[in-house]
Amino acid sequence: MPRFALALALTALLAVASLFVGVGEVTPRALLWPAPGQDALQLLLVSRIPRTLSIVLAGAALGVAGLVMQLLARNRFVEPSTAGTAEAASLGLLAAMVLTPEMPILGKMLLASGFALAGTALFLGLLRRIPLRSVLVVPLMGLMLGAVIDSVTTFLAYRFDMLQSVNAWTAGDFSGVLEGRYELLWVALLLTLAAYAVADRLTLAGMGEAFTTNLGVNHARILALGLGIVAMVTAAVVVTVGMIPFLGLVVPNLVSMFMGDHARRSIPWIAVAGAAFLLACDLLGRLLLYPYEIPVGTVAGVIGAALFLHLLFRRDARLA
């Protein structure tokens, strides 16, 4: 517990730093004694707090969604951005923008969730046809599936002259988050809590269909529930801030090194670590080229890819 309290304190420190980093002046002094023509309090309430909350919610939800997908696929190197789930959600978002551009944001999320669910089911269906599930073959197949779906999305966006809109929508950037434009991520928090509520059953599902059935648990029902959680979390994040790659892959793997494979014990740690990881990436993106900003999706992709390679090499060295 003291270690968990330390992790919470570190995440809270990063969140506080996120409130005061940016081009606009938001400092304790500016909040207490605002200069004429400057309203630091309004900037804090309208932009900085919603941005920080959205980062925390997205980081925690994506981390837990990555764990759920790894349990369902029974592979450590699978997550929504390496299984075609995020790309399928982007395709669903494009479909909503083309077919019903006036659709409310919740409707777009539901349509993107349906596409994400179909993409994830397709990925798991392809897995059943692979005779040898190598640790590398599974994520490689997921990346190829995601590339195919992304190519279809790009082609359709080009044909309908919406390529720039799709790229801007799915870039993985929190700079446009304002009050009233991030509340969909609270749905992702509820789904994260739902994953924690069924954590024991998800752990059993990760041991295989035969083992789960022998213990009297309906494997198909747990699989459908887990897929629904992953699809809706991914869609909520994609619709709100875009794609954040590799977070759901590296955070559960790092947590499992000292917490083991039990989902109920790991989920609180993964949620906190996911929030801290995304907060750190966002702060780094804001500070590297200050006063300009690098999208958090780019920073998370670079750092996540490096950690992904480290995890692969570490596993290979352990098996040698």
Tab-separated table of C-alpha atoms in Angstrom:
chain	number	residue	atom	x	y	z
A	1	MET	CA	0.000	0.000	0.000
A	2	PRO	CA	2.759	2.570	0.670
A	3	ARG	CA	4.041	1.959	-2.864
A	4	PHE	CA	0.570	2.543	-4.275
A	5	ALA	CA	0.243	5.747	-2.241
A	6	LEU	CA	3.584	6.873	-3.668
A	7	ALA	CA	2.345	6.139	-7.197
A	8	LEU	CA	-0.808	8.159	-6.522
A	9	ALA	CA	1.270	11.043	-5.159
A	10	LEU	CA	3.496	11.016	-8.256
A	11	THR	CA	0.454	11.033	-10.545
A	12	ALA	CA	-1.088	13.887	-8.562
A	13	LEU	CA	2.182	15.839	-8.846
A	14	LEU	CA	2.190	15.374	-12.632
A	15	ALA	CA	-1.452	16.463	-12.762
A	16	VAL	CA	-0.691	19.638	-10.820
A	17	ALA	CA	2.236	20.371	-13.137
A	18	SER	CA	-0.089	19.900	-16.113
A	19	LEU	CA	-2.351	22.654	-14.761
A	20	PHE	CA	0.433	25.237	-14.775
A	21	VAL	CA	2.361	24.371	-17.973
A	22	GLY	CA	1.392	26.190	-21.157
A	23	VAL	CA	1.663	29.374	-23.149
A	24	GLY	CA	-1.088	31.112	-21.213
A	25	GLU	CA	0.026	32.324	-17.803
A	26	VAL	CA	-1.586	30.237	-15.101
A	27	THR	CA	0.402	30.507	-11.886
A	28	PRO	CA	-0.597	30.761	-8.212
A	29	ARG	CA	0.352	34.440	-8.342
A	30	ALA	CA	-1.749	35.049	-11.491
A	31	LEU	CA	-4.704	33.277	-9.887
A	32	LEU	CA	-4.507	35.305	-6.682
A	33	TRP	CA	-3.577	38.688	-8.201
A	34	PRO	CA	-4.639	38.657	-11.881
A	35	ALA	CA	-3.193	41.355	-14.121
A	36	PRO	CA	-5.595	43.665	-16.018
A	37	GLY	CA	-6.867	41.976	-19.180
A	38	GLN	CA	-5.768	38.506	-18.028
A	39	ASP	CA	-8.140	35.975	-16.547
A	40	ALA	CA	-5.994	33.084	-15.368
A	41	LEU	CA	-8.890	31.570	-13.431
A	42	GLN	CA	-11.045	31.322	-16.558
A	43	LEU	CA	-8.167	29.709	-18.496
A	44	LEU	CA	-7.696	27.247	-15.643
A	45	LEU	CA	-11.381	26.287	-15.489
A	46	VAL	CA	-12.131	26.222	-19.222
A	47	SER	CA	-8.924	24.661	-20.557
A	48	ARG	CA	-6.312	23.419	-18.096
A	49	ILE	CA	-8.543	21.432	-15.715
A	50	PRO	CA	-10.553	19.752	-18.524
A	51	ARG	CA	-7.306	18.920	-20.329
A	52	THR	CA	-5.715	17.390	-17.248
A	53	LEU	CA	-8.839	15.415	-16.384
A	54	SER	CA	-9.109	14.096	-19.948
A	55	ILE	CA	-5.465	12.955	-19.862
A	56	VAL	CA	-5.989	11.130	-16.564
A	57	LEU	CA	-9.217	9.478	-17.729
A	58	ALA	CA	-7.824	8.460	-21.125
A	59	GLY	CA	-4.559	7.128	-19.686
A	60	ALA	CA	-6.276	5.042	-17.017
A	61	ALA	CA	-8.918	3.667	-19.382
A	62	LEU	CA	-6.501	2.783	-22.186
A	63	GLY	CA	-4.159	1.028	-19.778
A	64	VAL	CA	-6.950	-1.168	-18.410
A	65	ALA	CA	-8.352	-1.787	-21.907
A	66	GLY	CA	-4.896	-2.999	-22.943
A	67	LEU	CA	-4.843	-5.469	-20.038
A	68	VAL	CA	-8.306	-6.775	-20.941
A	69	MET	CA	-7.286	-7.313	-24.561
A	70	GLN	CA	-4.103	-9.112	-23.516
A	71	LEU	CA	-6.136	-11.465	-21.332
A	72	LEU	CA	-8.654	-12.182	-24.088
A	73	ALA	CA	-5.980	-12.725	-26.748
A	74	ARG	CA	-3.669	-14.520	-24.275
A	75	ASN	CA	-0.715	-12.516	-25.550
A	76	ARG	CA	1.345	-9.894	-23.729
A	77	PHE	CA	2.002	-7.776	-26.825
A	78	VAL	CA	-1.553	-6.999	-27.891
A	79	GLU	CA	-3.524	-3.807	-27.256
A	80	PRO	CA	-6.072	-1.693	-29.183
A	81	SER	CA	-3.426	-0.046	-31.385
A	82	THR	CA	-1.748	-3.373	-32.253
A	83	ALA	CA	-4.940	-5.342	-32.946
A	84	GLY	CA	-6.797	-3.126	-35.400
A	85	THR	CA	-9.253	-1.907	-32.752
A	86	ALA	CA	-8.209	1.755	-32.833
A	87	GLU	CA	-8.053	1.787	-36.637
A	88	ALA	CA	-11.521	0.226	-36.840
A	89	ALA	CA	-12.836	2.904	-34.475
A	90	SER	CA	-11.356	5.561	-36.783
A	91	LEU	CA	-13.134	3.946	-39.734
A	92	GLY	CA	-16.382	4.078	-37.779
A	93	LEU	CA	-15.776	7.733	-36.994
A	94	LEU	CA	-15.268	8.432	-40.710
A	95	ALA	CA	-18.493	6.574	-41.506
A	96	ALA	CA	-20.348	8.786	-39.029
A	97	MET	CA	-18.826	11.949	-40.516
A	98	VAL	CA	-19.748	10.926	-44.073
A	99	LEU	CA	-23.188	9.368	-43.572
A	100	THR	CA	-24.607	11.515	-40.761
A	101	PRO	CA	-22.426	14.598	-40.217
A	102	GLU	CA	-25.002	16.110	-37.841
A	103	MET	CA	-24.934	13.063	-35.560
A	104	PRO	CA	-24.293	14.006	-31.897
A	105	ILE	CA	-20.973	13.039	-30.375
A	106	LEU	CA	-22.499	10.159	-28.388
A	107	GLY	CA	-23.904	8.676	-31.589
A	108	LYS	CA	-20.490	8.906	-33.227
A	109	MET	CA	-18.964	7.124	-30.259
A	110	LEU	CA	-21.532	4.319	-30.464
A	111	LEU	CA	-20.955	3.869	-34.200
A	112	ALA	CA	-17.185	3.901	-33.695
A	113	SER	CA	-17.664	1.351	-30.892
A	114	GLY	CA	-19.520	-0.945	-33.262
A	115	PHE	CA	-16.705	-0.746	-35.810
A	116	ALA	CA	-14.100	-1.248	-33.066
A	117	LEU	CA	-15.976	-4.300	-31.789
A	118	ALA	CA	-16.130	-5.745	-35.312
A	119	GLY	CA	-12.413	-5.090	-35.854
A	120	THR	CA	-11.483	-6.735	-32.559
A	121	ALA	CA	-13.708	-9.743	-33.272
A	122	LEU	CA	-12.074	-10.068	-36.696
A	123	PHE	CA	-8.639	-10.014	-35.054
A	124	LEU	CA	-9.579	-12.727	-32.554
A	125	GLY	CA	-11.172	-14.753	-35.343
A	126	LEU	CA	-7.939	-14.600	-37.329
A	127	LEU	CA	-6.018	-15.695	-34.228
A	128	ARG	CA	-7.980	-18.938	-34.105
A	129	ARG	CA	-6.703	-19.774	-37.604
A	130	ILE	CA	-3.040	-19.434	-36.640
A	131	PRO	CA	-1.637	-22.878	-35.788
A	132	LEU	CA	1.371	-21.484	-33.904
A	133	ARG	CA	0.808	-18.401	-31.756
A	134	SER	CA	4.307	-16.994	-31.508
A	135	VAL	CA	4.764	-14.057	-29.189
A	136	LEU	CA	5.718	-11.982	-32.226
A	137	VAL	CA	3.282	-13.364	-34.803
A	138	VAL	CA	0.166	-12.219	-32.926
A	139	PRO	CA	1.020	-8.488	-32.630
A	140	LEU	CA	2.511	-8.564	-36.132
A	141	MET	CA	-0.780	-9.855	-37.514
A	142	GLY	CA	-2.635	-7.193	-35.534
A	143	LEU	CA	-0.412	-4.449	-36.908
A	144	MET	CA	-0.988	-5.711	-40.460
A	145	LEU	CA	-4.748	-5.834	-39.894
A	146	GLY	CA	-4.644	-2.300	-38.510
A	147	ALA	CA	-2.630	-1.145	-41.542
A	148	VAL	CA	-5.229	-2.614	-43.913
A	149	ILE	CA	-8.105	-0.928	-42.062
A	150	ASP	CA	-6.182	2.345	-41.916
A	151	SER	CA	-5.574	2.147	-45.678
A	152	VAL	CA	-9.306	1.729	-46.273
A	153	THR	CA	-10.006	4.710	-44.018
A	154	THR	CA	-7.442	6.854	-45.826
A	155	PHE	CA	-8.814	5.884	-49.243
A	156	LEU	CA	-12.411	6.664	-48.294
A	157	ALA	CA	-11.409	9.930	-46.621
A	158	TYR	CA	-9.559	10.938	-49.791
A	159	ARG	CA	-12.541	10.057	-51.993
A	160	PHE	CA	-14.918	12.113	-49.835
A	161	ASP	CA	-12.426	14.986	-49.407
A	162	MET	CA	-12.236	14.459	-45.646
A	163	LEU	CA	-8.627	13.357	-45.283
A	164	GLN	CA	-7.556	16.462	-43.403
A	165	SER	CA	-10.529	16.237	-41.043
A	166	VAL	CA	-9.882	12.580	-40.241
A	167	ASN	CA	-6.158	13.192	-39.686
A	168	ALA	CA	-6.897	16.126	-37.381
A	169	TRP	CA	-9.546	14.163	-35.469
A	170	THR	CA	-7.430	11.051	-34.867
A	171	ALA	CA	-4.010	12.671	-34.290
A	172	GLY	CA	-3.919	12.002	-30.535
A	173	ASP	CA	-3.833	15.579	-29.266
A	174	PHE	CA	-5.218	17.108	-26.055
A	175	SER	CA	-4.601	20.741	-27.033
A	176	GLY	CA	-8.182	21.144	-28.270
A	177	VAL	CA	-9.804	19.783	-25.114
A	178	LEU	CA	-12.065	22.368	-23.500
A	179	GLU	CA	-14.890	22.332	-20.988
A	180	GLY	CA	-17.828	20.517	-22.575
A	181	ARG	CA	-15.680	18.591	-25.074
A	182	TYR	CA	-14.182	15.827	-22.963
A	183	GLU	CA	-17.072	14.547	-20.838
A	184	LEU	CA	-17.409	11.445	-23.027
A	185	LEU	CA	-14.278	10.147	-21.313
A	186	TRP	CA	-16.265	9.711	-18.092
A	187	VAL	CA	-17.935	6.822	-19.937
A	188	ALA	CA	-14.470	5.302	-20.313
A	189	LEU	CA	-14.007	5.629	-16.524
A	190	LEU	CA	-17.269	3.762	-15.909
A	191	LEU	CA	-16.102	1.015	-18.266
A	192	THR	CA	-12.804	0.836	-16.389
A	193	LEU	CA	-14.715	0.326	-13.142
A	194	ALA	CA	-16.776	-2.373	-14.882
A	195	ALA	CA	-13.546	-4.139	-15.869
A	196	TYR	CA	-12.441	-4.052	-12.230
A	197	ALA	CA	-15.797	-5.473	-11.131
A	198	VAL	CA	-15.357	-8.544	-13.378
A	199	ALA	CA	-11.581	-8.744	-12.976
A	200	ASP	CA	-11.631	-12.266	-11.559
A	201	ARG	CA	-13.646	-13.584	-14.490
A	202	LEU	CA	-11.342	-11.828	-16.944
A	203	THR	CA	-8.395	-13.526	-15.261
A	204	LEU	CA	-10.099	-16.898	-15.739
A	205	ALA	CA	-10.887	-16.091	-19.370
A	206	GLY	CA	-7.194	-15.442	-19.917
A	207	MET	CA	-6.460	-19.051	-18.946
A	208	GLY	CA	-8.340	-20.458	-21.926
A	209	GLU	CA	-11.849	-21.549	-22.839
A	210	ALA	CA	-11.532	-25.115	-21.535
A	211	PHE	CA	-10.188	-24.048	-18.129
A	212	THR	CA	-12.834	-21.336	-17.758
A	213	THR	CA	-15.688	-23.666	-18.707
A	214	ASN	CA	-14.492	-26.343	-16.273
A	215	LEU	CA	-14.812	-23.807	-13.461
A	216	GLY	CA	-18.429	-23.098	-14.418
A	217	VAL	CA	-17.838	-19.683	-16.017
A	218	ASN	CA	-19.451	-18.821	-19.344
A	219	HIS	CA	-16.395	-18.073	-21.473
A	220	ALA	CA	-18.366	-16.661	-24.411
A	221	ARG	CA	-20.189	-14.190	-22.159
A	222	ILE	CA	-16.983	-12.958	-20.532
A	223	LEU	CA	-15.345	-12.686	-23.955
A	224	ALA	CA	-18.239	-10.577	-25.252
A	225	LEU	CA	-18.154	-8.356	-22.152
A	226	GLY	CA	-14.405	-7.848	-22.422
A	227	LEU	CA	-14.614	-7.052	-26.124
A	228	GLY	CA	-17.390	-4.559	-25.447
A	229	ILE	CA	-15.306	-2.790	-22.787
A	230	VAL	CA	-12.262	-2.589	-25.068
A	231	ALA	CA	-14.293	-1.376	-28.054
A	232	MET	CA	-16.174	1.335	-26.173
A	233	VAL	CA	-13.109	2.620	-24.314
A	234	THR	CA	-11.153	2.810	-27.573
A	235	ALA	CA	-14.017	4.555	-29.362
A	236	ALA	CA	-14.497	7.093	-26.545
A	237	VAL	CA	-10.804	8.012	-26.604
A	238	VAL	CA	-10.553	8.127	-30.422
A	239	VAL	CA	-13.666	10.281	-30.775
A	240	THR	CA	-12.541	12.677	-28.012
A	241	VAL	CA	-8.765	13.071	-28.488
A	242	GLY	CA	-7.629	10.632	-31.199
A	243	MET	CA	-5.385	7.565	-31.109
A	244	ILE	CA	-2.770	7.068	-28.375
A	245	PRO	CA	-0.515	4.172	-29.470
A	246	PHE	CA	1.300	1.626	-27.287
A	247	LEU	CA	0.017	2.893	-23.913
A	248	GLY	CA	-2.188	-0.152	-23.414
A	249	LEU	CA	0.726	-2.396	-24.295
A	250	VAL	CA	3.643	-1.117	-22.239
A	251	VAL	CA	1.831	-0.080	-19.037
A	252	PRO	CA	0.227	-3.492	-18.260
A	253	ASN	CA	3.516	-5.239	-19.067
A	254	LEU	CA	5.515	-2.972	-16.774
A	255	VAL	CA	2.981	-3.381	-13.962
A	256	SER	CA	2.926	-7.175	-14.362
A	257	MET	CA	6.671	-7.314	-13.659
A	258	PHE	CA	6.049	-6.641	-9.969
A	259	MET	CA	2.295	-7.290	-9.559
A	260	GLY	CA	1.878	-10.587	-11.414
A	261	ASP	CA	-0.986	-11.589	-13.690
A	262	HIS	CA	-4.004	-11.280	-11.386
A	263	ALA	CA	-6.265	-8.646	-12.950
A	264	ARG	CA	-7.934	-7.508	-9.724
A	265	ARG	CA	-4.607	-6.653	-8.098
A	266	SER	CA	-3.188	-5.126	-11.263
A	267	ILE	CA	-6.036	-2.909	-12.496
A	268	PRO	CA	-5.655	-0.115	-9.866
A	269	TRP	CA	-1.908	0.008	-10.545
A	270	ILE	CA	-2.436	-0.007	-14.310
A	271	ALA	CA	-4.993	2.800	-14.112
A	272	VAL	CA	-2.655	4.999	-12.051
A	273	ALA	CA	0.415	4.124	-14.142
A	274	GLY	CA	-1.486	4.755	-17.386
A	275	ALA	CA	-2.564	8.188	-16.185
A	276	ALA	CA	0.980	9.022	-15.040
A	277	PHE	CA	2.492	7.806	-18.328
A	278	LEU	CA	0.143	9.935	-20.428
A	279	LEU	CA	0.580	12.981	-18.179
A	280	ALA	CA	4.364	12.686	-18.534
A	281	CYS	CA	4.105	12.326	-22.331
A	282	ASP	CA	1.815	15.355	-22.557
A	283	LEU	CA	4.123	17.494	-20.409
A	284	LEU	CA	7.094	16.416	-22.513
A	285	GLY	CA	5.240	17.328	-25.698
A	286	ARG	CA	4.443	20.783	-24.324
A	287	LEU	CA	7.979	21.508	-23.131
A	288	LEU	CA	10.261	20.091	-25.854
A	289	LEU	CA	9.512	22.830	-28.417
A	290	TYR	CA	7.965	25.410	-26.093
A	291	PRO	CA	5.903	27.507	-26.902
A	292	TYR	CA	4.933	25.053	-29.660
A	293	GLU	CA	3.446	21.676	-28.856
A	294	ILE	CA	4.074	18.128	-30.054
A	295	PRO	CA	0.893	15.985	-30.096
A	296	VAL	CA	0.850	13.541	-27.209
A	297	GLY	CA	0.125	10.693	-29.624
A	298	THR	CA	3.506	11.284	-31.274
A	299	VAL	CA	5.386	11.395	-27.962
A	300	ALA	CA	3.586	8.321	-26.605
A	301	GLY	CA	4.245	6.491	-29.883
A	302	VAL	CA	7.994	7.129	-29.755
A	303	ILE	CA	8.389	6.292	-26.059
A	304	GLY	CA	5.961	3.365	-26.264
A	305	ALA	CA	7.708	1.869	-29.293
A	306	ALA	CA	11.069	2.054	-27.503
A	307	LEU	CA	9.606	0.352	-24.426
A	308	PHE	CA	7.905	-2.234	-26.642
A	309	LEU	CA	11.241	-3.170	-28.216
A	310	HIS	CA	12.845	-3.327	-24.771
A	311	LEU	CA	10.149	-5.716	-23.563
A	312	LEU	CA	10.621	-7.918	-26.632
A	313	PHE	CA	14.404	-8.077	-26.231
A	314	ARG	CA	14.036	-8.699	-22.500
A	315	ARG	CA	11.696	-11.626	-23.168
A	316	ASP	CA	13.996	-13.076	-25.836
A	317	ALA	CA	16.982	-12.823	-23.467
A	318	ARG	CA	15.014	-14.592	-20.726
A	319	LEU	CA	14.033	-17.423	-23.077
A	320	ALA	CA	17.557	-17.854	-24.515
